[in-house]
Tab-separated table of C-alpha atoms and ligand atoms in Angstrom:
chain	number	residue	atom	x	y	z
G	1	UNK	CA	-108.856	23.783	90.395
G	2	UNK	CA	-110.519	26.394	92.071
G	3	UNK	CA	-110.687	26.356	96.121
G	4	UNK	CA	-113.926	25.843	97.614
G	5	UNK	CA	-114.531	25.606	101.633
G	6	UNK	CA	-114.466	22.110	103.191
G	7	UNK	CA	-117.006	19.922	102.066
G	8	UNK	CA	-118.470	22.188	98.912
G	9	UNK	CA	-118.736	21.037	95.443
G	10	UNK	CA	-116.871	24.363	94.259
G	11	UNK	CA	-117.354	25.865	90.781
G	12	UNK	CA	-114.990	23.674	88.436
G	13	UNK	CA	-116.935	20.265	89.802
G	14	UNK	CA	-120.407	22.185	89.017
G	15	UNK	CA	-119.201	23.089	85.738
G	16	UNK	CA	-118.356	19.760	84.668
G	17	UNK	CA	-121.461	18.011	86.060
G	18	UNK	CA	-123.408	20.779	84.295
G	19	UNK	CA	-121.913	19.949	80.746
G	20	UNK	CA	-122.363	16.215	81.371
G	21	UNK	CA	-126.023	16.429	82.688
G	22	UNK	CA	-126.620	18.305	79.435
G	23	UNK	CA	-124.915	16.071	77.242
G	24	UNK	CA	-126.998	13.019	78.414
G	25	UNK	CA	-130.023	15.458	78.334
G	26	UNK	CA	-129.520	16.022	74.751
G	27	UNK	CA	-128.673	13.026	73.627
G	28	UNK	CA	-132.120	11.916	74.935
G	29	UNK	CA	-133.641	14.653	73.184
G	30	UNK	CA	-131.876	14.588	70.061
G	31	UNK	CA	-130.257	10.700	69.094
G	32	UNK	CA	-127.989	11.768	65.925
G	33	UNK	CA	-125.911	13.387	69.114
G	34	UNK	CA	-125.258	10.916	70.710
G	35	UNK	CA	-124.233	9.626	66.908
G	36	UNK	CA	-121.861	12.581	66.761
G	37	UNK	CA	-120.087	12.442	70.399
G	38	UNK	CA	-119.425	8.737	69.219
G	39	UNK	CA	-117.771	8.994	66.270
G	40	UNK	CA	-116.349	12.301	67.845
G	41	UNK	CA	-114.610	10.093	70.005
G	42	UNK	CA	-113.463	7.528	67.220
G	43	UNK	CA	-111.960	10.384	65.487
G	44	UNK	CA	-109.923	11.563	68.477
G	45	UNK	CA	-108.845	8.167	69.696
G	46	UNK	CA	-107.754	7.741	65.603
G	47	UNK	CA	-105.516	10.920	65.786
G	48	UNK	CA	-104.215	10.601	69.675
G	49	UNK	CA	-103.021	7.050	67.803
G	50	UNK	CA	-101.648	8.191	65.009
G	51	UNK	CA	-100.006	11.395	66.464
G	52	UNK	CA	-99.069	10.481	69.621
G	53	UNK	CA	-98.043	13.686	72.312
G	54	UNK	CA	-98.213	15.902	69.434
G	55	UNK	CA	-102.159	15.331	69.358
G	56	UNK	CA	-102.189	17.126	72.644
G	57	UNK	CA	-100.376	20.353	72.034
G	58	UNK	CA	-104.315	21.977	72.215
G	59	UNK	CA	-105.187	20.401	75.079
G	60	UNK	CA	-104.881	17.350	77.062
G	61	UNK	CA	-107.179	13.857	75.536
G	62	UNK	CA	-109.013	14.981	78.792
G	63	UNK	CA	-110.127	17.807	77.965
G	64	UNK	CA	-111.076	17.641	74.540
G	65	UNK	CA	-112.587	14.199	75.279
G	66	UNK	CA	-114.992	16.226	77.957
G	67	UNK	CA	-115.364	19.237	76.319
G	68	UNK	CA	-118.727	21.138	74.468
G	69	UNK	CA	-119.973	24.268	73.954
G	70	UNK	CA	-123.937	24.856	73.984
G	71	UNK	CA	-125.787	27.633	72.699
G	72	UNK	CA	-128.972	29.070	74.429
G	73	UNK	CA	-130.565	32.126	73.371
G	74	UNK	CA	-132.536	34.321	76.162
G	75	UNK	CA	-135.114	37.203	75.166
G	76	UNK	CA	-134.698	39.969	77.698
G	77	UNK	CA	-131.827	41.730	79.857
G	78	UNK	CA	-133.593	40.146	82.813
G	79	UNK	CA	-133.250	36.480	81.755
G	80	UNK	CA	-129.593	37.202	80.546
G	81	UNK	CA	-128.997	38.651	83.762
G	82	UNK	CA	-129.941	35.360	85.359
G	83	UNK	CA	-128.068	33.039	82.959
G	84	UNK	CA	-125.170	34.852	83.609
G	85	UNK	CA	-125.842	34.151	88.058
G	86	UNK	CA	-126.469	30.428	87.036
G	87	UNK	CA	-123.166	30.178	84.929
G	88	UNK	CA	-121.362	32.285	87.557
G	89	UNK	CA	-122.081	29.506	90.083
G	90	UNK	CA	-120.305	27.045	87.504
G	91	UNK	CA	-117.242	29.492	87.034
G	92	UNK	CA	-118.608	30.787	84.028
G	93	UNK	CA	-117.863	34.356	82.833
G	94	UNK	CA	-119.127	36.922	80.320
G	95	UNK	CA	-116.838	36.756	77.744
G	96	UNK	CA	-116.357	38.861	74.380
G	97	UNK	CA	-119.591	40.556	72.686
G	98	UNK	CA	-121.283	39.268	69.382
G	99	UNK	CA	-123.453	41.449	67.040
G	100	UNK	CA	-124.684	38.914	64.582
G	101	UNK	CA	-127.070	42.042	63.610
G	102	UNK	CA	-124.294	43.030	61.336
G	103	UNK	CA	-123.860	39.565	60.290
G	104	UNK	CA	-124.862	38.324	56.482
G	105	UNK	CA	-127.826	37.284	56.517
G	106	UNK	CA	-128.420	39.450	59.923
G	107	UNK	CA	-129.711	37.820	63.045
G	108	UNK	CA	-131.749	39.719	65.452
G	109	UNK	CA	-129.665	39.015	68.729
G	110	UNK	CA	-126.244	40.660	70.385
G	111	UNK	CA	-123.831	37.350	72.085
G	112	UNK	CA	-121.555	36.885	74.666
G	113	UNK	CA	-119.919	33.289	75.636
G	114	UNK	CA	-119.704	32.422	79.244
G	115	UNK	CA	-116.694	30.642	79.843
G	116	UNK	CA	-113.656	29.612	82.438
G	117	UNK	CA	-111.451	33.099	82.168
G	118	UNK	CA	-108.172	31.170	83.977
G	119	UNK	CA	-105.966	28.740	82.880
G	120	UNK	CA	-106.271	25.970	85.383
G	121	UNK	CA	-110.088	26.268	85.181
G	122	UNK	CA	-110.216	25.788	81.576
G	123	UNK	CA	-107.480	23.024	81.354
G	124	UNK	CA	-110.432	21.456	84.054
G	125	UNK	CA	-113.070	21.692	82.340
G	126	UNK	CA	-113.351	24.364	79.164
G	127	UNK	CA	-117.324	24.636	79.021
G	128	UNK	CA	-118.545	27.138	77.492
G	129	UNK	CA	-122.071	28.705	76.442
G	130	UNK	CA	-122.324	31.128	73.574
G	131	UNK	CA	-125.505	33.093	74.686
G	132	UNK	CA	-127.798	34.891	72.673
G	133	UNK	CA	-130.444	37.610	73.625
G	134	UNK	CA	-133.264	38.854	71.193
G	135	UNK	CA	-133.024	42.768	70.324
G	136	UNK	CA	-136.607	43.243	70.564
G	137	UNK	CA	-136.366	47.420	69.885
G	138	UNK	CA	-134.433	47.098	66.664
G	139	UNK	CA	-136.924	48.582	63.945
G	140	UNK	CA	-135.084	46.968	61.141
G	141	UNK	CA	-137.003	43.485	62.433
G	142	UNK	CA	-139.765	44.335	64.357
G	143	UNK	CA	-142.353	46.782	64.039
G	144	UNK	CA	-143.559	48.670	67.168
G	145	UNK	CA	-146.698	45.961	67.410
G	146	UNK	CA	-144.383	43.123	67.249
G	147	UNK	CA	-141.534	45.267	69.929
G	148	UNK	CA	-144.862	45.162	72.304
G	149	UNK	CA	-146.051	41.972	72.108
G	150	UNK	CA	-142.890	40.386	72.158
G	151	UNK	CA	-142.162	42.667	75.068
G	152	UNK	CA	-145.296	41.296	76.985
G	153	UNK	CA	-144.812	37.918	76.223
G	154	UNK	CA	-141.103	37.621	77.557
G	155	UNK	CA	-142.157	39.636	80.622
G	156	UNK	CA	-144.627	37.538	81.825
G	157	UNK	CA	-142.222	34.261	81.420
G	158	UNK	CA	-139.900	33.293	84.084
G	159	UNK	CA	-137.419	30.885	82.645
G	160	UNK	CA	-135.543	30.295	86.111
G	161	UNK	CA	-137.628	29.339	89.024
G	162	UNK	CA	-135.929	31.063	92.353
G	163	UNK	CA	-135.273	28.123	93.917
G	164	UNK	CA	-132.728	27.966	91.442
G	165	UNK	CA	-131.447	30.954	91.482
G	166	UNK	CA	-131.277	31.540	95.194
G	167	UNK	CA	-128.700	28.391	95.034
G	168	UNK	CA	-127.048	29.779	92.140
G	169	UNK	CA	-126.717	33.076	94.134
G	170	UNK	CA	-125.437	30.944	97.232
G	171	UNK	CA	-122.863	28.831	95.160
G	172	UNK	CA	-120.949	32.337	94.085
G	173	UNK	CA	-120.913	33.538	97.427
G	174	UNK	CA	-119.862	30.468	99.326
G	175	UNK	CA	-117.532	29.248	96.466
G	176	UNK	CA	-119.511	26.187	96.318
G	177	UNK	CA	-122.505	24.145	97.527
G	178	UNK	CA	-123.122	21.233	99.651
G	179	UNK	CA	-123.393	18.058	98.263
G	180	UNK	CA	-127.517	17.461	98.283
G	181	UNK	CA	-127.630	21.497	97.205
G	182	UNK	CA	-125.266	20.563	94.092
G	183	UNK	CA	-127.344	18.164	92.888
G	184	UNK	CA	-130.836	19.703	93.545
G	185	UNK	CA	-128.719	23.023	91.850
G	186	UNK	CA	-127.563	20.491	88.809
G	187	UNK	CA	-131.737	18.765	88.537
G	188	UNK	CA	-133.048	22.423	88.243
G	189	UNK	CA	-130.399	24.248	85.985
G	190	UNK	CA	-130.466	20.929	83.434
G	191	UNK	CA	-134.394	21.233	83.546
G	192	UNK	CA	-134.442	24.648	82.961
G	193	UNK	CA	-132.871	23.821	79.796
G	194	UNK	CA	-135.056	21.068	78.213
G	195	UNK	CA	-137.276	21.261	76.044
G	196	UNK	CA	-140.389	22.467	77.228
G	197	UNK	CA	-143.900	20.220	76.657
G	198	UNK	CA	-146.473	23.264	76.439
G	199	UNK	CA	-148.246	23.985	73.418
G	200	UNK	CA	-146.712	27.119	70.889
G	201	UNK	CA	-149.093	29.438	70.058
G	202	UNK	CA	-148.992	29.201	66.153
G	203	UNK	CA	-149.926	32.375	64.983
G	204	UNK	CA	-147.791	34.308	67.137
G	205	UNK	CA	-144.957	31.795	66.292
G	206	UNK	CA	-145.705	31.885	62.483
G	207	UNK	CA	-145.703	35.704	62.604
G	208	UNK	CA	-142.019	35.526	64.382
G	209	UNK	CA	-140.631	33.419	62.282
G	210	UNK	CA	-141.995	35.345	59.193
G	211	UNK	CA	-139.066	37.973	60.387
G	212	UNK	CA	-136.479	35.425	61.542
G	213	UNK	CA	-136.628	31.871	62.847
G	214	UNK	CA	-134.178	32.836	65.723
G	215	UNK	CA	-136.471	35.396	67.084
G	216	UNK	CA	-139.780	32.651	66.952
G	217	UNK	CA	-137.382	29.919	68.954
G	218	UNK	CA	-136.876	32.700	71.413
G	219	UNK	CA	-139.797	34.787	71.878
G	220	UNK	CA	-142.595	32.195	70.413
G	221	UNK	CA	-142.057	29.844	73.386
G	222	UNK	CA	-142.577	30.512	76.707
G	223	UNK	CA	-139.214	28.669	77.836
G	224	UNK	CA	-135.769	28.545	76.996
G	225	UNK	CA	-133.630	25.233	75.577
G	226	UNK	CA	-130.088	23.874	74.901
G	227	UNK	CA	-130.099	24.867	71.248
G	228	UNK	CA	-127.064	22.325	70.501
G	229	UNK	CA	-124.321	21.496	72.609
G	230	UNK	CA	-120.768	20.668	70.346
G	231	UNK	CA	-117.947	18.338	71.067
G	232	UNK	CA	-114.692	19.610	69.958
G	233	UNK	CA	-112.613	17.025	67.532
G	234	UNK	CA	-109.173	17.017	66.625
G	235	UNK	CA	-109.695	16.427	62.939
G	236	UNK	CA	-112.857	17.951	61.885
G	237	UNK	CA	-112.067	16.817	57.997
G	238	UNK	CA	-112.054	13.314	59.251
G	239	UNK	CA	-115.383	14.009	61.206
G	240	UNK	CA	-117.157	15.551	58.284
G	241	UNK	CA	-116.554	12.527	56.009
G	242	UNK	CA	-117.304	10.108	58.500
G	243	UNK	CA	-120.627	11.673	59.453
G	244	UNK	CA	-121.770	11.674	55.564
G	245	UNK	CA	-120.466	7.948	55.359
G	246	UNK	CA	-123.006	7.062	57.993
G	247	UNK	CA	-126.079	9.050	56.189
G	248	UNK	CA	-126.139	12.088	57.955
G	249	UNK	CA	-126.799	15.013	56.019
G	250	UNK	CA	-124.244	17.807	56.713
G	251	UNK	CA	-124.090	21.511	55.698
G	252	UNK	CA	-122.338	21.875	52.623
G	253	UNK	CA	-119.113	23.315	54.223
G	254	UNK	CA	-116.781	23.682	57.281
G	255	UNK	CA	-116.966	27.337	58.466
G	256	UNK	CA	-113.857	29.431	59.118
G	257	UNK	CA	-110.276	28.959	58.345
G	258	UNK	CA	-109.899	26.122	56.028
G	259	UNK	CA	-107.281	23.132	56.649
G	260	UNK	CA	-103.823	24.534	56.333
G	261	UNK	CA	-100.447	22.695	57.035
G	262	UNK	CA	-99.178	24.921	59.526
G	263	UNK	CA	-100.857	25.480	63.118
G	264	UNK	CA	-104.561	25.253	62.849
G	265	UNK	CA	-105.610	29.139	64.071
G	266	UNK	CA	-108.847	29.756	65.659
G	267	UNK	CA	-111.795	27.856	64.874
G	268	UNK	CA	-113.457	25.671	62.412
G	269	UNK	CA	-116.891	24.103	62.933
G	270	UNK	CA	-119.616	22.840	61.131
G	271	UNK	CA	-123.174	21.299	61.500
G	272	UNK	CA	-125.456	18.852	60.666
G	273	UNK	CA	-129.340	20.274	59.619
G	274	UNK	CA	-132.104	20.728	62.152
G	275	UNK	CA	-133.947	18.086	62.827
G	276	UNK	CA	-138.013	18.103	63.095
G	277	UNK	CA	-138.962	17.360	66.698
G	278	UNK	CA	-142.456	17.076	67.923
G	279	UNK	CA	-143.774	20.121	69.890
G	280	UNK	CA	-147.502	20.975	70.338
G	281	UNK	CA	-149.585	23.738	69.152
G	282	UNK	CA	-152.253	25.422	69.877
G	283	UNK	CA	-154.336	26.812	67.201
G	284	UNK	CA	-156.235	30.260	66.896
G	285	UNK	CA	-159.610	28.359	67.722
G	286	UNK	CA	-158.221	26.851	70.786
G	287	UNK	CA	-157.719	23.199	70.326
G	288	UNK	CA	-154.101	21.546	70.570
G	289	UNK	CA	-152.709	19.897	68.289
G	290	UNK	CA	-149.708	17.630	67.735
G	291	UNK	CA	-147.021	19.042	65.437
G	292	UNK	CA	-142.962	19.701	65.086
G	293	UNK	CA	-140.311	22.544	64.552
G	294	UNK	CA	-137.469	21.721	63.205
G	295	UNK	CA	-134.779	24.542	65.484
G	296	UNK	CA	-132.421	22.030	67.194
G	297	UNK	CA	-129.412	20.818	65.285
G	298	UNK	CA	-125.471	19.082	65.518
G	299	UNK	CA	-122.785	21.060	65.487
G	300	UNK	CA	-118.521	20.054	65.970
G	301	UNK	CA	-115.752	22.211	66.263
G	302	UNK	CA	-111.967	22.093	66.224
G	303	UNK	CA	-109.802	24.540	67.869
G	304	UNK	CA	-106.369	26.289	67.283
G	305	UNK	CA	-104.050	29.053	68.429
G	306	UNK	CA	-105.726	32.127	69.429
G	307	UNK	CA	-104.238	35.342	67.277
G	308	UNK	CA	-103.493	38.448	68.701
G	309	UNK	CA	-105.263	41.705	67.268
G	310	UNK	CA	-102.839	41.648	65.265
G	311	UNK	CA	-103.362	38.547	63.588
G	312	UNK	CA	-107.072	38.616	63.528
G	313	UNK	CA	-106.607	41.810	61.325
G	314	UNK	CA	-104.469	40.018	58.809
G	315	UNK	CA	-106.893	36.808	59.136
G	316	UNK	CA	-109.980	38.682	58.699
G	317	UNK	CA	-108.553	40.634	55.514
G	318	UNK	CA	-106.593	38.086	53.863
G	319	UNK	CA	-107.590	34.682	55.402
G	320	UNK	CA	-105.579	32.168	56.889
G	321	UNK	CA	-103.480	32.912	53.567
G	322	UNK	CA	-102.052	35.866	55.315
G	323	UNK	CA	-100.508	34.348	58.141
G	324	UNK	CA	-96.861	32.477	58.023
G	325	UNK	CA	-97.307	28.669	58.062
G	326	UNK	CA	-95.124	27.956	61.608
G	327	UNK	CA	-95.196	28.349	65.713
G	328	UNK	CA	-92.214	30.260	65.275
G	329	UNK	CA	-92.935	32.860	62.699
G	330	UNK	CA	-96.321	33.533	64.161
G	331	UNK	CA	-94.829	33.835	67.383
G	332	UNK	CA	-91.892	36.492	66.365
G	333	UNK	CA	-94.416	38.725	64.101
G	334	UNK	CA	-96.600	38.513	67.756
G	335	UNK	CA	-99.435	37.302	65.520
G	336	UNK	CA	-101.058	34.844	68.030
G	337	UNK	CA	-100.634	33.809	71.447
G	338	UNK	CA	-97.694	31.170	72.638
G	339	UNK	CA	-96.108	30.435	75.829
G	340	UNK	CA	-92.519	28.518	76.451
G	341	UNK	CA	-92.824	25.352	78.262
G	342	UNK	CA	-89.768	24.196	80.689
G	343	UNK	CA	-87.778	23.076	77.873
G	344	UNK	CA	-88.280	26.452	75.383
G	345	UNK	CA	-90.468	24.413	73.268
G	346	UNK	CA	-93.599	27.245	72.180
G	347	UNK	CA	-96.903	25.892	73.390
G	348	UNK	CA	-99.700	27.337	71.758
G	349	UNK	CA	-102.649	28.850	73.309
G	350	UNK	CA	-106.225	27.641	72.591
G	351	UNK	CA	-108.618	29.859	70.730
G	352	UNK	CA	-111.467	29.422	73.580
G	353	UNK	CA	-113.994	32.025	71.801
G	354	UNK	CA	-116.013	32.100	68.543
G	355	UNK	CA	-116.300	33.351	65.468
G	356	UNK	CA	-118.601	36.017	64.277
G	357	UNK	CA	-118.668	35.173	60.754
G	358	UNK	CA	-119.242	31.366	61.458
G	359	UNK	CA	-122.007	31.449	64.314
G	360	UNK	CA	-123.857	33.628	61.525
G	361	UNK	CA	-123.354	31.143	59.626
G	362	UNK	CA	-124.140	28.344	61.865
G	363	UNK	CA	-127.322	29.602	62.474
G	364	UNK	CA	-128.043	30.695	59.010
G	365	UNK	CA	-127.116	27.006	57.838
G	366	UNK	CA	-130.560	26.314	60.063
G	367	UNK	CA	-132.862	29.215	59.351
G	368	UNK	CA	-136.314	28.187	57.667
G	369	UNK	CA	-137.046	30.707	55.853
G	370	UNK	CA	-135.121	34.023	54.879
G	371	UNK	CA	-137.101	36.046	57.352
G	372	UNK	CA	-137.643	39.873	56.566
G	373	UNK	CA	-135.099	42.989	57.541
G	374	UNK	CA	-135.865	46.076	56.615
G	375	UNK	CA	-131.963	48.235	56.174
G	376	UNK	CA	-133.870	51.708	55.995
G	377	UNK	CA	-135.196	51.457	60.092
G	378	UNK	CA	-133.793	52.536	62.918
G	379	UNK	CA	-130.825	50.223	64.647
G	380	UNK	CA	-131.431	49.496	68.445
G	381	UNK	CA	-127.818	50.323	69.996
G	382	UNK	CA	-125.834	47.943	71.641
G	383	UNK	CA	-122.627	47.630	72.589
G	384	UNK	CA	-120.443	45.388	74.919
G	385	UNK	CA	-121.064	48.367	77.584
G	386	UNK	CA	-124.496	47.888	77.132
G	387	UNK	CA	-124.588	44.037	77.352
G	388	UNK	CA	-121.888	44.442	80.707
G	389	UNK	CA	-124.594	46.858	82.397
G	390	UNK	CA	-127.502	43.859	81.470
G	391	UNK	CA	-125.352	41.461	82.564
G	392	UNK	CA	-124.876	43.429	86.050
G	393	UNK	CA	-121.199	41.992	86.305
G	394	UNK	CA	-117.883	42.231	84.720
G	395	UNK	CA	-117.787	41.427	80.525
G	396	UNK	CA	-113.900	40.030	80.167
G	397	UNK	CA	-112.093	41.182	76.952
G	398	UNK	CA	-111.362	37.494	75.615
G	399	UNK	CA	-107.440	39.297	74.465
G	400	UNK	CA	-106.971	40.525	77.883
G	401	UNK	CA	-107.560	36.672	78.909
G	402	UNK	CA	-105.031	35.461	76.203
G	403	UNK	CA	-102.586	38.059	77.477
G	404	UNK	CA	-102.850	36.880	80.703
G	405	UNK	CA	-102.300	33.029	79.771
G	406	UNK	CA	-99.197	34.246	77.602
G	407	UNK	CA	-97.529	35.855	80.080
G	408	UNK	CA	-98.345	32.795	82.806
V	501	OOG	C1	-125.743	30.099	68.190
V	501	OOG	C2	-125.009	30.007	66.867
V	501	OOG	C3	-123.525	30.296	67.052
V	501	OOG	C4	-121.373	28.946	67.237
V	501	OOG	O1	-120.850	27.889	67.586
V	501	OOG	O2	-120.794	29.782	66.531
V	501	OOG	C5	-122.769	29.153	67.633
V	501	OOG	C6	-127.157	29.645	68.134
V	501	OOG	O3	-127.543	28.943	67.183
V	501	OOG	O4	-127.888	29.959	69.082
V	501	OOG	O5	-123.217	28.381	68.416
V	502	NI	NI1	-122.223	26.555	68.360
């Protein structure tokens, strides 16, 4: 746990009140969550039964029992910047960069994931946010009227109030916050994340999502929301059956590395379609008018070992299929991460990142329409040193981090 001064909720309690006020805020907004966390739960309870200790060589019941990752997506440098000071109160770090740009079927956004970097913190509680931010200058997607539109609306939003930020701001410097600031911090970020009541301007949304969904859910809205938030399961298989037992209509696959009988590697997750929630519109002659976008969806995930460099290579060639089917082999080739508890025994290390491949997928799986790229346009560059300068603070190389567990 991390330190705090005498008195101050500190980081890792903020952090886990944060993902729990957003897991009850989402389950009010969206029910078939609450569906999924349950039978989540049944799942793991099954396997923890069935396996025993061996259930928890990822991670302690505790953890996965507590743990999510959400996904938000932001539409300037300026709101990213202030994500990353509200996650940074919550121990939350910049971790790894995303271009789902290059992705099949491209998305118009560059990623990051804020996460716990350290050990202790993310045996505490793991939550993580993979964060998306609209590339609003890339010609392949939007023409220079769109670029300046877009670029007016987002500037005249303000997603984070400063109250909000000011105790954000306070939290990193004093390591924490006092009890009635926690909560007023905790009432504010979880609000900022709802889903917002003001009417969408349906032209200006239609014309966004006529280029991509993603970029209408961010820059057709004047706020920001908890796109889904994802327990992690021990036997995703399991989950996926049980789901479509109870009527709920998943997508037609689990993404990345299928079920092997070895260690389970990296990460497999899949989702459950968007459903159509009411939102208001306003239309071109002015009057308001009930309505619903479908954008918000259920998503699981199950974790493994993280590979090195090494093994990514191989996976991302040849598939899990190119990897040796034990701890020890993958170990000795130095193809993903382990460390030796007290007694020898390899413990693996948790993949704690995502996939590039799969969150394409993941939000392809919910896209309305194919939306409209044009290959022959200029690219807007980005890079991870672009997206640390934006970010205004430190973007961790998610190896590095692994290294750093490994070695203890
Ligand atoms: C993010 C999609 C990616 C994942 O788990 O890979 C993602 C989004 O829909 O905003 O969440
Ligand atoms: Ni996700």
């Amino acid at each position: 746990m991390s330190t705090s001064g005498a008195g101050l909720v500190g980081p890792t309690q903020l952090r886990a009140r944060f993902a729990a006020s957003l897991s009850a805020l989402y389950g009010t907004e969206v029910p078939a969550y609450t569906t999924l966390v349950e039978v989540s739960e049944a799942v793991n309870a099954d396997v923890l039964a069935a396996m025993g200790p061996a259930a928890e060589r990822l991670g302690s019941i505790d953890r996965v029992t507590a743990e999510r990752h959400g996904a938000i997506r932001v539409g300037t440098p300026e709101e990213l910047a202030q994500v990353a000071r509200i996650f940074g109160a919550c121990g939350m770090h910049p971790v790894g960069f995303y271009d789902l740009r290059e992705a099949t079927p491209p998305i118009p956004v560059v990623s990051t994931a804020f996460r716990p970097i350290d050990e202790a913190e993310l045996a505490a509680n793991p939550f993580r946010v993979f964060t998306s931010l609209l590339v609003v200058d890339d010609r392949r997607f939007f023409d220079a009227a769109t670029q300046a539109r877009l670029e007016e609306f987002l500037g005249a939003r303000r997603l984070f109030d400063d109250e909000l930020l000011d105790l954000a701001d306070l939290a990193e410097k004093a390591g924490g916050l006092e009890s009635v600031d926690a909560d007023r911090f905790l009432e504010l970020a979880t609000a900022a994340f709802a889903l917002s009541p003001e009417p969408v301007d349906r032209a200006w949304y239609a014309h966004l999502e006529g280029i991509s969904s993603v970029a209408a859910d961010i820059g057709g809205v004047g706020s920001t929301h908890i796109n889904h938030l994802t327990p992690r399961v021990l036997d995703i298989d399991d989950l996926y059956a049980r789901m479509s037992a109870r009527g709920i209509t998943m997508i037609d696959r689990i993404q990345g590395p299928p079920r092997v009988d070895g260690p389970a590697v990296l990460l497999r997750q899949t989702s459950f379609r968007a459903l159509a929630e009411p939102r208001v519109f306003r239309e071109a002659d002015g009057s308001v008018v009930p309505g619903s976008l479908s954008v918000r969806f259920g998503e699981v995930e199950a974790r493994g070992v993280a590979l090195t460099p090494h093994g990514r290579a191989l996976y991302d060639d040849g598939g899990v299929g190119a990897l040796p089917a034990t701890d020890r082999e993958l170990h000795e080739a130095g193809l993903a991460y382990y460390r030796r508890d007290a007694d020898g025994v390899l413990q693996p290390i948790v993949y704690e990142d995502f996939l590039p491949k799969s969150a394409a997928g993941i939000f392809a799986s919910n896209l309305t329409g194919d939306g409209s790229v044009d290959a022959a346009q200029r690219a807007a560059a980005r890079d991870a040193h672009w997206l640390r300068e934006a970010l205004g603070r430190p973007l961790h190389d998610p190896y590095a981090l692994y290294e750093a567990i490994a070695r203890g």
